[in-house]
Coordinates of C-alpha atoms in Angstrom, one line a residue:
X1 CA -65.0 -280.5 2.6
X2 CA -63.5 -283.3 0.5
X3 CA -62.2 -283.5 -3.0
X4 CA -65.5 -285.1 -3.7
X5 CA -67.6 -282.5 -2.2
X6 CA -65.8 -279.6 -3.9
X7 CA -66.0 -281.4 -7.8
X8 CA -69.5 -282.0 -7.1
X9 CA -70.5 -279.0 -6.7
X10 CA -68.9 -277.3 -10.3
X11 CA -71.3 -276.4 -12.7
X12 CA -70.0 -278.5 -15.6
X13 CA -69.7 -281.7 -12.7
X14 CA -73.0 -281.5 -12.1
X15 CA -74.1 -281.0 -15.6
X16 CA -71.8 -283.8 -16.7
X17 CA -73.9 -286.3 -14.3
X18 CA -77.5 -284.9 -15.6
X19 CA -76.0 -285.6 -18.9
X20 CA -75.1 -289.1 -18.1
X21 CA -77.2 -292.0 -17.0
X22 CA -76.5 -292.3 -13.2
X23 CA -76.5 -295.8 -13.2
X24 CA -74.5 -296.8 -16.1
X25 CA -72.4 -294.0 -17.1
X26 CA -73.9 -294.0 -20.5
X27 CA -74.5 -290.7 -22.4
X28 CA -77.7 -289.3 -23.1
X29 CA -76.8 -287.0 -26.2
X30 CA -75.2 -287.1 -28.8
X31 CA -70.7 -286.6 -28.0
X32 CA -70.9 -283.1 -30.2
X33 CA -73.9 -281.9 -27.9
X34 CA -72.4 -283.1 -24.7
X35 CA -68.7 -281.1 -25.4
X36 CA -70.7 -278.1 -26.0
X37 CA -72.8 -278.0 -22.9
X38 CA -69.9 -278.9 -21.1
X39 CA -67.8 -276.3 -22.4
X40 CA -70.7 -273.6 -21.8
X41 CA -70.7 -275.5 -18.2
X42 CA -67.0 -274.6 -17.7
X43 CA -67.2 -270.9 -19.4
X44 CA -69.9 -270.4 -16.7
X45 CA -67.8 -271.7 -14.0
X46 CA -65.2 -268.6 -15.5
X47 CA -68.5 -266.3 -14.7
X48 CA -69.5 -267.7 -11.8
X49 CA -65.8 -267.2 -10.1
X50 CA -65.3 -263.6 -11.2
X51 CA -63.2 -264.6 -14.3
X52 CA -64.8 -263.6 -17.5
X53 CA -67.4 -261.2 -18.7
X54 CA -69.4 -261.4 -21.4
X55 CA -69.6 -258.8 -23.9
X56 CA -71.9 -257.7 -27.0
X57 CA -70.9 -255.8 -29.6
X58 CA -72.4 -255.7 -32.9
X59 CA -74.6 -258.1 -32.5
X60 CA -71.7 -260.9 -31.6
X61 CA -71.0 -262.2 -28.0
X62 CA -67.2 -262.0 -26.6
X63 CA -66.1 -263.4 -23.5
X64 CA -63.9 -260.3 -21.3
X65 CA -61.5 -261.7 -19.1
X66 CA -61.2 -260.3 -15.6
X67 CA -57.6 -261.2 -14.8
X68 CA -57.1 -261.0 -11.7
X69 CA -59.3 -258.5 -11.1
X70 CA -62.0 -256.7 -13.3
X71 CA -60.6 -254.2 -16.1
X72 CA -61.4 -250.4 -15.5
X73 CA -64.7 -249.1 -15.9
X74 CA -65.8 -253.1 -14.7
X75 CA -66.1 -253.8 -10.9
X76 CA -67.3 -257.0 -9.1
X77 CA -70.3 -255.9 -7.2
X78 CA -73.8 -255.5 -9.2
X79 CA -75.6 -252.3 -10.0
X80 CA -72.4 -250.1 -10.6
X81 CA -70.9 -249.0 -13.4
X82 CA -69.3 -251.5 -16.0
X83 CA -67.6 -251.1 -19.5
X84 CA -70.1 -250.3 -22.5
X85 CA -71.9 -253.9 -23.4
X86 CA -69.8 -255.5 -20.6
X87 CA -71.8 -257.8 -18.2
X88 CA -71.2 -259.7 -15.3
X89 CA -72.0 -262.1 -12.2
X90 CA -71.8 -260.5 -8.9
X91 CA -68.7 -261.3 -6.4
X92 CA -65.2 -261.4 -6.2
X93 CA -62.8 -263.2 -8.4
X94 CA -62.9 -266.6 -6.3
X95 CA -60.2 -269.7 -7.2
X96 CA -60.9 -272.1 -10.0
X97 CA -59.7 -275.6 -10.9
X98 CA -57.3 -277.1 -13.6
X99 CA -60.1 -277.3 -15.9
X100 CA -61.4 -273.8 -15.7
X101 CA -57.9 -272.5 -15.3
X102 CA -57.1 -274.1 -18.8
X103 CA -59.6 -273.0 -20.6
X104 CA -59.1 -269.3 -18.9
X105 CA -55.4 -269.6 -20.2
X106 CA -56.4 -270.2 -24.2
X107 CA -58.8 -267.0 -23.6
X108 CA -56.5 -264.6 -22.1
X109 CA -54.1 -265.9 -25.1
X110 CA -56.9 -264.8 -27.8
X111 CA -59.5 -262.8 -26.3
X112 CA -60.7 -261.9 -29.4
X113 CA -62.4 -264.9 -30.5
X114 CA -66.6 -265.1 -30.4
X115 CA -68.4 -266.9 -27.6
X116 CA -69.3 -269.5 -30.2
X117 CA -65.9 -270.4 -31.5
X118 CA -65.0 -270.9 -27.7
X119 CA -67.5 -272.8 -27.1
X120 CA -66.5 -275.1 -30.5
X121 CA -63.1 -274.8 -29.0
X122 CA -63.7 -275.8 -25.7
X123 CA -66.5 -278.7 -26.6
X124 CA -63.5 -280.8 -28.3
X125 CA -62.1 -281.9 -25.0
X126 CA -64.9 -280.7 -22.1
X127 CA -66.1 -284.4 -21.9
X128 CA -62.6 -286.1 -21.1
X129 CA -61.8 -282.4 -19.1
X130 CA -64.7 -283.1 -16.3
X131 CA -64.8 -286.4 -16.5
X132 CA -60.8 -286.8 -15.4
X133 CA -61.9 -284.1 -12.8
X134 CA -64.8 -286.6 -11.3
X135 CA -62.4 -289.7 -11.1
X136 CA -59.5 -287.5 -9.6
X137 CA -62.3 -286.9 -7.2
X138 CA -63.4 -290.9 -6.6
X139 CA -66.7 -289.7 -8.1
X140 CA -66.2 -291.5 -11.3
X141 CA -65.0 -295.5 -12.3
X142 CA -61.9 -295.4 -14.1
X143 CA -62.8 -297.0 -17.5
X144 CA -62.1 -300.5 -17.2
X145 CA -63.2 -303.8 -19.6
X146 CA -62.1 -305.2 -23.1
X147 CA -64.9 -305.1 -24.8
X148 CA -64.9 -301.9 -26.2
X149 CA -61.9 -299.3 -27.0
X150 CA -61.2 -297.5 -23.9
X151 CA -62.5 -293.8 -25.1
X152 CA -65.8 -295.8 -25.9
X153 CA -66.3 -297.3 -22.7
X154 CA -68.6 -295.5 -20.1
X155 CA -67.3 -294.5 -16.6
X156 CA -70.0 -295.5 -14.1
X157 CA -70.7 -293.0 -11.6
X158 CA -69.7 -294.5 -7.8
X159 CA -72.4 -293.4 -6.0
X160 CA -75.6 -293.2 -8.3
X161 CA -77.2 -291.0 -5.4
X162 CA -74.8 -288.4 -6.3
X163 CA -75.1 -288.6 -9.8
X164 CA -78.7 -288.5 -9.6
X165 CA -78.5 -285.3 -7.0
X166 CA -78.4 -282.1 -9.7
X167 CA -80.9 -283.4 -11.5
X168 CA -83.0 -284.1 -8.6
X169 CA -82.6 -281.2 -6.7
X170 CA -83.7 -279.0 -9.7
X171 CA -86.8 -281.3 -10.4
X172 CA -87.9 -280.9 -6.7
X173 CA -87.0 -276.9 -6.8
X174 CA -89.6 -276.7 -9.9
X175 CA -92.3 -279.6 -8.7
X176 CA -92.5 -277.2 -5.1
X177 CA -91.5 -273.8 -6.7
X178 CA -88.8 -273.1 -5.1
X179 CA -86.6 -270.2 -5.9
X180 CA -82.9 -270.9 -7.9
X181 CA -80.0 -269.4 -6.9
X182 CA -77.8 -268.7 -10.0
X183 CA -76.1 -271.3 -10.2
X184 CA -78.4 -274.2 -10.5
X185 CA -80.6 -271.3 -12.6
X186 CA -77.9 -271.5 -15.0
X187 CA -77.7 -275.4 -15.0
X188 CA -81.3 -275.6 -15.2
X189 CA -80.7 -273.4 -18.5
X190 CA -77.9 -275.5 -19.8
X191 CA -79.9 -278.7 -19.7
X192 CA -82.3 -277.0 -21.2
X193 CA -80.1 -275.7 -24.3
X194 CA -78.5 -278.6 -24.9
X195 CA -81.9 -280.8 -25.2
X196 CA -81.4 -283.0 -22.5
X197 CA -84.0 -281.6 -20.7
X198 CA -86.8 -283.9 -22.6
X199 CA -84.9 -286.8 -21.3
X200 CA -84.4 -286.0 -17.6
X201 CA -86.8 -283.2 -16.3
X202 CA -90.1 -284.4 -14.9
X203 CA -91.8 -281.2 -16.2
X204 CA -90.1 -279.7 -19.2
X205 CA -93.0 -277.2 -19.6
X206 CA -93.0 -276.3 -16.3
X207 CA -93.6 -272.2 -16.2
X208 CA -91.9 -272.3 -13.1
X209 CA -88.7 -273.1 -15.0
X210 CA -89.0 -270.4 -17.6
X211 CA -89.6 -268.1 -14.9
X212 CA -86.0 -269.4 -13.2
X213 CA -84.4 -268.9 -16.4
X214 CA -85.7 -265.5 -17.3
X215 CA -85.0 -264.1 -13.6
X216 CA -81.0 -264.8 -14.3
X217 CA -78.7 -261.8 -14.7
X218 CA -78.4 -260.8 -18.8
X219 CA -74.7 -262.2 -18.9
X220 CA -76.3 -265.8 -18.2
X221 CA -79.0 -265.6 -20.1
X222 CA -76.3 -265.2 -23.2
X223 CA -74.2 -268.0 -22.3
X224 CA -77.7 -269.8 -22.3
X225 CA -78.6 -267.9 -25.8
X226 CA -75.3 -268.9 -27.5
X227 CA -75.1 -272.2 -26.0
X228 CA -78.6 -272.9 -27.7
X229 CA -77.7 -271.5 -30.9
X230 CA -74.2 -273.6 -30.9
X231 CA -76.4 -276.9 -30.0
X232 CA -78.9 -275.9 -33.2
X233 CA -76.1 -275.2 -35.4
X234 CA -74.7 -278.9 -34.7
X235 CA -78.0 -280.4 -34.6
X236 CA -78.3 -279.2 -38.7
X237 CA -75.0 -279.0 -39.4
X238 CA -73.6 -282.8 -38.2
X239 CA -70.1 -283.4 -38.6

């Protein structure tokens, strides 16, 4: 498997290119909405390898880190037991890239911070994060032109096929009914919190793609939550 192959299939990658036009690299939301689906993107990457947890006390989520392997009283496979208000995806820690490793590093540094003010955290440099992960993989343009400053200029996507695949394979998975695994479930949720759904899904309203979302495990289904909540609070709150 090449570089390529093993970028493209990340979570936040392959939210990245359903956030971006697959032809002309351009944006579909606004930057503030983008870094925080991103950085729930990469925070589910965390869950997805066997690296974080999330946890509810109080009424406030907390991401748990699993380092290297769960804490006692948490254990990898579902259905035994885990710490009080502790959740987690199934499997064994598996490795991680630079980008997830980073952000993994600030949260074993401060684990006490909220979901939310990681997410914040996270959101200011998610965008340029993946995206320098897609061209280290030749999956990206590196910016080039002199028309615009170089952090404004879009990087076009070298194969548009590629860039148009997650967003096509979840549109065919909910036009035929097909089951999600949890992975693209939880993309399918993330487009779906961060509003970019309206833009790229060819049924939005599809009941088949509520029924994905709600079939997750509870620990995404709160990355989801928060995410959605972080997206509102930016929507009212611009700045």
């Amino acid at each position: 498997m090449t570089e390529a192959d093993l970028a493209g299939h990340l979570l936040a990658s392959d939210l990245y290119f359903v956030i971006h036009d697959d032809r002309t690299g351009q944006m579909r939301l606004h930057p503030r909405l983008t870094g925080l689906g991103l950085a729930a993107a990469i925070v589910g990457e965390l869950m997805l390898a066997g690296r974080v947890a999330i946890a509810v006390a109080a009424g406030q989520a907390r991401l748990t880190p699993l380092h290297p392997a769960p804490a006692p009283g948490m254990v990898s496979a579902p259905g035994r037991a885990h710490a009080p208000g502790a959740t987690r995806g199934p499997g064994a820690p598996t490795a991680i890239d630079e980008v997830a490793q980073t952000a993994l590093g600030h949260i074993l540094a401060e684990p006490a911070h909220s979901l939310q003010t990681w997410l914040r955290f996270l959101a200011r440099t998610a965008h340029a994060d993946v995206a320098a992960r897609l061209t280290g993989a030749g999956m990206l343009r590196p910016r080039s032109g002199r028309r615009l400053p170089l952090r404004s200029r879009p990087q076009v996507p070298v194969d548009p096929n590629a860039a148009l695949w997650p967003v096509g394979r979840l549109n065919l998975a909910i036009q035929r009914g097909q089951r999600l695994d949890i992975r693209d479930a939880l993309l399918l949720g993330l487009v779906v919190a961060t509003t970019v759904a309206r833009a790229v899904l060819w049924e939005p309203e599809s009941r088949h793609l509520a029924d994905s979302i709600a079939g997750l495990p509870a620990p995404y289904r709160e990355l989801i939550a928060q995410t959605k909540a972080a997206i509102g609070d930016a929507v009212i709150s611009p700045r």
